[in-house]
Amino acid sequence: SVDASCWIASLNGDCIAVNKKYMDTLQVSLEDCLGYGWVKMVAPGQDYISKWNNHIREASLASFESVFRGRAGKGIKTFRSSVRPWLDHDFSHLGYIGVLHEIKGEPDFVTHLRRATNGG
């Protein structure tokens, strides 16, 4: 058993597996996560999806930060997603393995988004 929020994506970037901790952390179902269903959980106003797609095209991933919404848009949590290539025993690239780490406090763009939404 792993006490971390983990996910696996294929070479084309769609999510193919998550563990229970991942679903519990984001308060979502398996169906919400698989394929590109996770896109609905990304908070508006960020370029996470374009960054992810660029990383897929380059086949090179690094850690990056993203803001996810809870169920039905309630609650905003910030996570750093540590991503590494998933390789087989012959070092063939199969996809990506990631772990979410919750970040306490708000990133600057969330503060900016809230100020803009509330009129300053």
PDB file of C-alpha atoms in Angstrom:
ATOM      1  CA  SER A   1       0.000   0.000   0.000  1.00  0.00           C
ATOM      2  CA  VAL A   2       1.254   3.470  -0.925  1.00  0.00           C
ATOM      3  CA  ASP A   3       0.270   6.443   1.234  1.00  0.00           C
ATOM      4  CA  ALA A   4       0.504   8.930  -1.627  1.00  0.00           C
ATOM      5  CA  SER A   5      -1.833  10.232  -4.325  1.00  0.00           C
ATOM      6  CA  CYS A   6      -0.514   8.460  -7.436  1.00  0.00           C
ATOM      7  CA  TRP A   7      -1.506   8.369 -11.094  1.00  0.00           C
ATOM      8  CA  ILE A   8      -0.266   6.805 -14.324  1.00  0.00           C
ATOM      9  CA  ALA A   9      -0.652   8.263 -17.824  1.00  0.00           C
ATOM     10  CA  SER A  10      -0.033   6.717 -21.227  1.00  0.00           C
ATOM     11  CA  LEU A  11       2.417   8.120 -23.774  1.00  0.00           C
ATOM     12  CA  ASN A  12      -0.327  10.288 -25.252  1.00  0.00           C
ATOM     13  CA  GLY A  13      -1.044  11.828 -21.833  1.00  0.00           C
ATOM     14  CA  ASP A  14      -4.394  10.304 -20.938  1.00  0.00           C
ATOM     15  CA  CYS A  15      -4.775   9.005 -17.402  1.00  0.00           C
ATOM     16  CA  ILE A  16      -4.950   5.206 -17.305  1.00  0.00           C
ATOM     17  CA  ALA A  17      -4.804   4.546 -13.539  1.00  0.00           C
ATOM     18  CA  VAL A  18      -5.056   6.277 -10.168  1.00  0.00           C
ATOM     19  CA  ASN A  19      -4.982   4.911  -6.652  1.00  0.00           C
ATOM     20  CA  LYS A  20      -7.686   5.297  -3.985  1.00  0.00           C
ATOM     21  CA  LYS A  21      -5.701   7.977  -2.145  1.00  0.00           C
ATOM     22  CA  TYR A  22      -5.702  10.099  -5.331  1.00  0.00           C
ATOM     23  CA  MET A  23      -9.490   9.846  -5.640  1.00  0.00           C
ATOM     24  CA  ASP A  24      -9.975  10.527  -1.918  1.00  0.00           C
ATOM     25  CA  THR A  25      -7.646  13.538  -2.007  1.00  0.00           C
ATOM     26  CA  LEU A  26      -9.460  15.172  -4.921  1.00  0.00           C
ATOM     27  CA  GLN A  27     -12.874  13.808  -3.841  1.00  0.00           C
ATOM     28  CA  VAL A  28     -13.575  12.378  -7.292  1.00  0.00           C
ATOM     29  CA  SER A  29     -14.553   9.057  -8.838  1.00  0.00           C
ATOM     30  CA  LEU A  30     -12.379   6.859 -11.036  1.00  0.00           C
ATOM     31  CA  GLU A  31     -14.454   7.934 -14.047  1.00  0.00           C
ATOM     32  CA  ASP A  32     -13.622  11.583 -13.252  1.00  0.00           C
ATOM     33  CA  CYS A  33      -9.912  10.785 -13.552  1.00  0.00           C
ATOM     34  CA  LEU A  34      -9.533   8.405 -16.480  1.00  0.00           C
ATOM     35  CA  GLY A  35      -8.757   9.549 -20.015  1.00  0.00           C
ATOM     36  CA  TYR A  36      -8.783  13.327 -20.027  1.00  0.00           C
ATOM     37  CA  GLY A  37     -11.604  13.507 -17.455  1.00  0.00           C
ATOM     38  CA  TRP A  38      -9.182  15.127 -15.002  1.00  0.00           C
ATOM     39  CA  VAL A  39      -9.189  18.263 -17.192  1.00  0.00           C
ATOM     40  CA  LYS A  40     -12.552  19.212 -15.631  1.00  0.00           C
ATOM     41  CA  MET A  41     -10.840  19.403 -12.220  1.00  0.00           C
ATOM     42  CA  VAL A  42      -8.210  21.943 -13.287  1.00  0.00           C
ATOM     43  CA  ALA A  43      -9.083  25.413 -12.008  1.00  0.00           C
ATOM     44  CA  PRO A  44      -9.626  28.068 -14.691  1.00  0.00           C
ATOM     45  CA  GLY A  45      -7.034  30.692 -15.502  1.00  0.00           C
ATOM     46  CA  GLN A  46      -3.929  28.544 -15.721  1.00  0.00           C
ATOM     47  CA  ASP A  47      -1.912  26.970 -18.490  1.00  0.00           C
ATOM     48  CA  TYR A  48      -1.505  23.536 -16.874  1.00  0.00           C
ATOM     49  CA  ILE A  49      -3.129  21.668 -19.752  1.00  0.00           C
ATOM     50  CA  SER A  50      -0.950  23.328 -22.406  1.00  0.00           C
ATOM     51  CA  LYS A  51       2.132  22.657 -20.236  1.00  0.00           C
ATOM     52  CA  TRP A  52       1.125  18.992 -19.918  1.00  0.00           C
ATOM     53  CA  ASN A  53       0.588  18.674 -23.683  1.00  0.00           C
ATOM     54  CA  ASN A  54       3.980  20.300 -24.356  1.00  0.00           C
ATOM     55  CA  HIS A  55       5.662  17.865 -21.962  1.00  0.00           C
ATOM     56  CA  ILE A  56       4.004  14.949 -23.753  1.00  0.00           C
ATOM     57  CA  ARG A  57       5.230  16.173 -27.149  1.00  0.00           C
ATOM     58  CA  GLU A  58       8.755  16.664 -25.774  1.00  0.00           C
ATOM     59  CA  ALA A  59       8.662  13.332 -23.863  1.00  0.00           C
ATOM     60  CA  SER A  60      10.331  15.185 -20.995  1.00  0.00           C
ATOM     61  CA  LEU A  61       8.593  15.927 -17.700  1.00  0.00           C
ATOM     62  CA  ALA A  62       9.528  17.906 -14.642  1.00  0.00           C
ATOM     63  CA  SER A  63       7.666  18.878 -11.475  1.00  0.00           C
ATOM     64  CA  PHE A  64       5.067  21.575 -11.863  1.00  0.00           C
ATOM     65  CA  GLU A  65       2.288  23.136  -9.840  1.00  0.00           C
ATOM     66  CA  SER A  66      -1.406  23.102 -10.573  1.00  0.00           C
ATOM     67  CA  VAL A  67      -4.657  24.076  -8.876  1.00  0.00           C
ATOM     68  CA  PHE A  68      -7.469  21.515  -8.818  1.00  0.00           C
ATOM     69  CA  ARG A  69     -11.112  22.059  -7.931  1.00  0.00           C
ATOM     70  CA  GLY A  70     -12.958  19.700  -5.648  1.00  0.00           C
ATOM     71  CA  ARG A  71     -16.246  18.028  -6.536  1.00  0.00           C
ATOM     72  CA  ALA A  72     -18.728  20.329  -8.301  1.00  0.00           C
ATOM     73  CA  GLY A  73     -16.223  23.181  -8.256  1.00  0.00           C
ATOM     74  CA  LYS A  74     -16.228  23.385  -4.458  1.00  0.00           C
ATOM     75  CA  GLY A  75     -12.984  23.923  -2.623  1.00  0.00           C
ATOM     76  CA  ILE A  76      -9.696  24.752  -4.270  1.00  0.00           C
ATOM     77  CA  LYS A  77      -6.565  22.844  -3.373  1.00  0.00           C
ATOM     78  CA  THR A  78      -3.076  23.356  -4.737  1.00  0.00           C
ATOM     79  CA  PHE A  79      -0.853  20.434  -5.660  1.00  0.00           C
ATOM     80  CA  ARG A  80       2.636  19.959  -7.006  1.00  0.00           C
ATOM     81  CA  SER A  81       2.647  17.099  -9.442  1.00  0.00           C
ATOM     82  CA  SER A  82       5.972  15.260  -9.519  1.00  0.00           C
ATOM     83  CA  VAL A  83       6.105  13.397 -12.807  1.00  0.00           C
ATOM     84  CA  ARG A  84       8.623  10.869 -14.085  1.00  0.00           C
ATOM     85  CA  PRO A  85       8.840   8.700 -17.204  1.00  0.00           C
ATOM     86  CA  TRP A  86       7.465   5.169 -16.829  1.00  0.00           C
ATOM     87  CA  LEU A  87       9.995   2.746 -18.342  1.00  0.00           C
ATOM     88  CA  ASP A  88       9.927  -1.011 -18.811  1.00  0.00           C
ATOM     89  CA  HIS A  89      12.818  -3.383 -18.086  1.00  0.00           C
ATOM     90  CA  ASP A  90      14.346  -2.569 -21.519  1.00  0.00           C
ATOM     91  CA  PHE A  91      14.060   1.173 -20.784  1.00  0.00           C
ATOM     92  CA  SER A  92      11.326   1.631 -23.371  1.00  0.00           C
ATOM     93  CA  HIS A  93       9.154   4.637 -22.564  1.00  0.00           C
ATOM     94  CA  LEU A  94       5.646   3.410 -21.637  1.00  0.00           C
ATOM     95  CA  GLY A  95       4.129   6.593 -20.223  1.00  0.00           C
ATOM     96  CA  TYR A  96       4.320   8.666 -17.049  1.00  0.00           C
ATOM     97  CA  ILE A  97       3.971   8.111 -13.311  1.00  0.00           C
ATOM     98  CA  GLY A  98       2.989  10.997 -11.074  1.00  0.00           C
ATOM     99  CA  VAL A  99       2.452  11.826  -7.424  1.00  0.00           C
ATOM    100  CA  LEU A 100       0.405  14.753  -6.096  1.00  0.00           C
ATOM    101  CA  HIS A 101       1.763  16.691  -3.131  1.00  0.00           C
ATOM    102  CA  GLU A 102      -0.629  19.142  -1.474  1.00  0.00           C
ATOM    103  CA  ILE A 103       0.810  22.632  -1.069  1.00  0.00           C
ATOM    104  CA  LYS A 104      -0.386  24.715   1.855  1.00  0.00           C
ATOM    105  CA  GLY A 105      -1.147  28.361   1.107  1.00  0.00           C
ATOM    106  CA  GLU A 106      -2.194  29.949  -2.162  1.00  0.00           C
ATOM    107  CA  PRO A 107      -0.055  30.321  -5.259  1.00  0.00           C
ATOM    108  CA  ASP A 108       0.130  33.883  -6.616  1.00  0.00           C
ATOM    109  CA  PHE A 109      -2.149  33.241  -9.599  1.00  0.00           C
ATOM    110  CA  VAL A 110      -4.980  32.025  -7.321  1.00  0.00           C
ATOM    111  CA  THR A 111      -4.708  35.203  -5.229  1.00  0.00           C
ATOM    112  CA  HIS A 112      -4.720  37.267  -8.440  1.00  0.00           C
ATOM    113  CA  LEU A 113      -7.726  35.338  -9.802  1.00  0.00           C
ATOM    114  CA  ARG A 114      -9.704  35.890  -6.592  1.00  0.00           C
ATOM    115  CA  ARG A 115      -8.912  39.619  -6.552  1.00  0.00           C
ATOM    116  CA  ALA A 116      -9.956  39.961 -10.197  1.00  0.00           C
ATOM    117  CA  THR A 117     -13.180  38.042  -9.551  1.00  0.00           C
ATOM    118  CA  ASN A 118     -14.015  40.144  -6.482  1.00  0.00           C
ATOM    119  CA  GLY A 119     -13.312  43.461  -8.234  1.00  0.00           C
ATOM    120  CA  GLY A 120      -9.898  44.217  -6.785  1.00  0.00           C
TER     121      GLY A 120
END
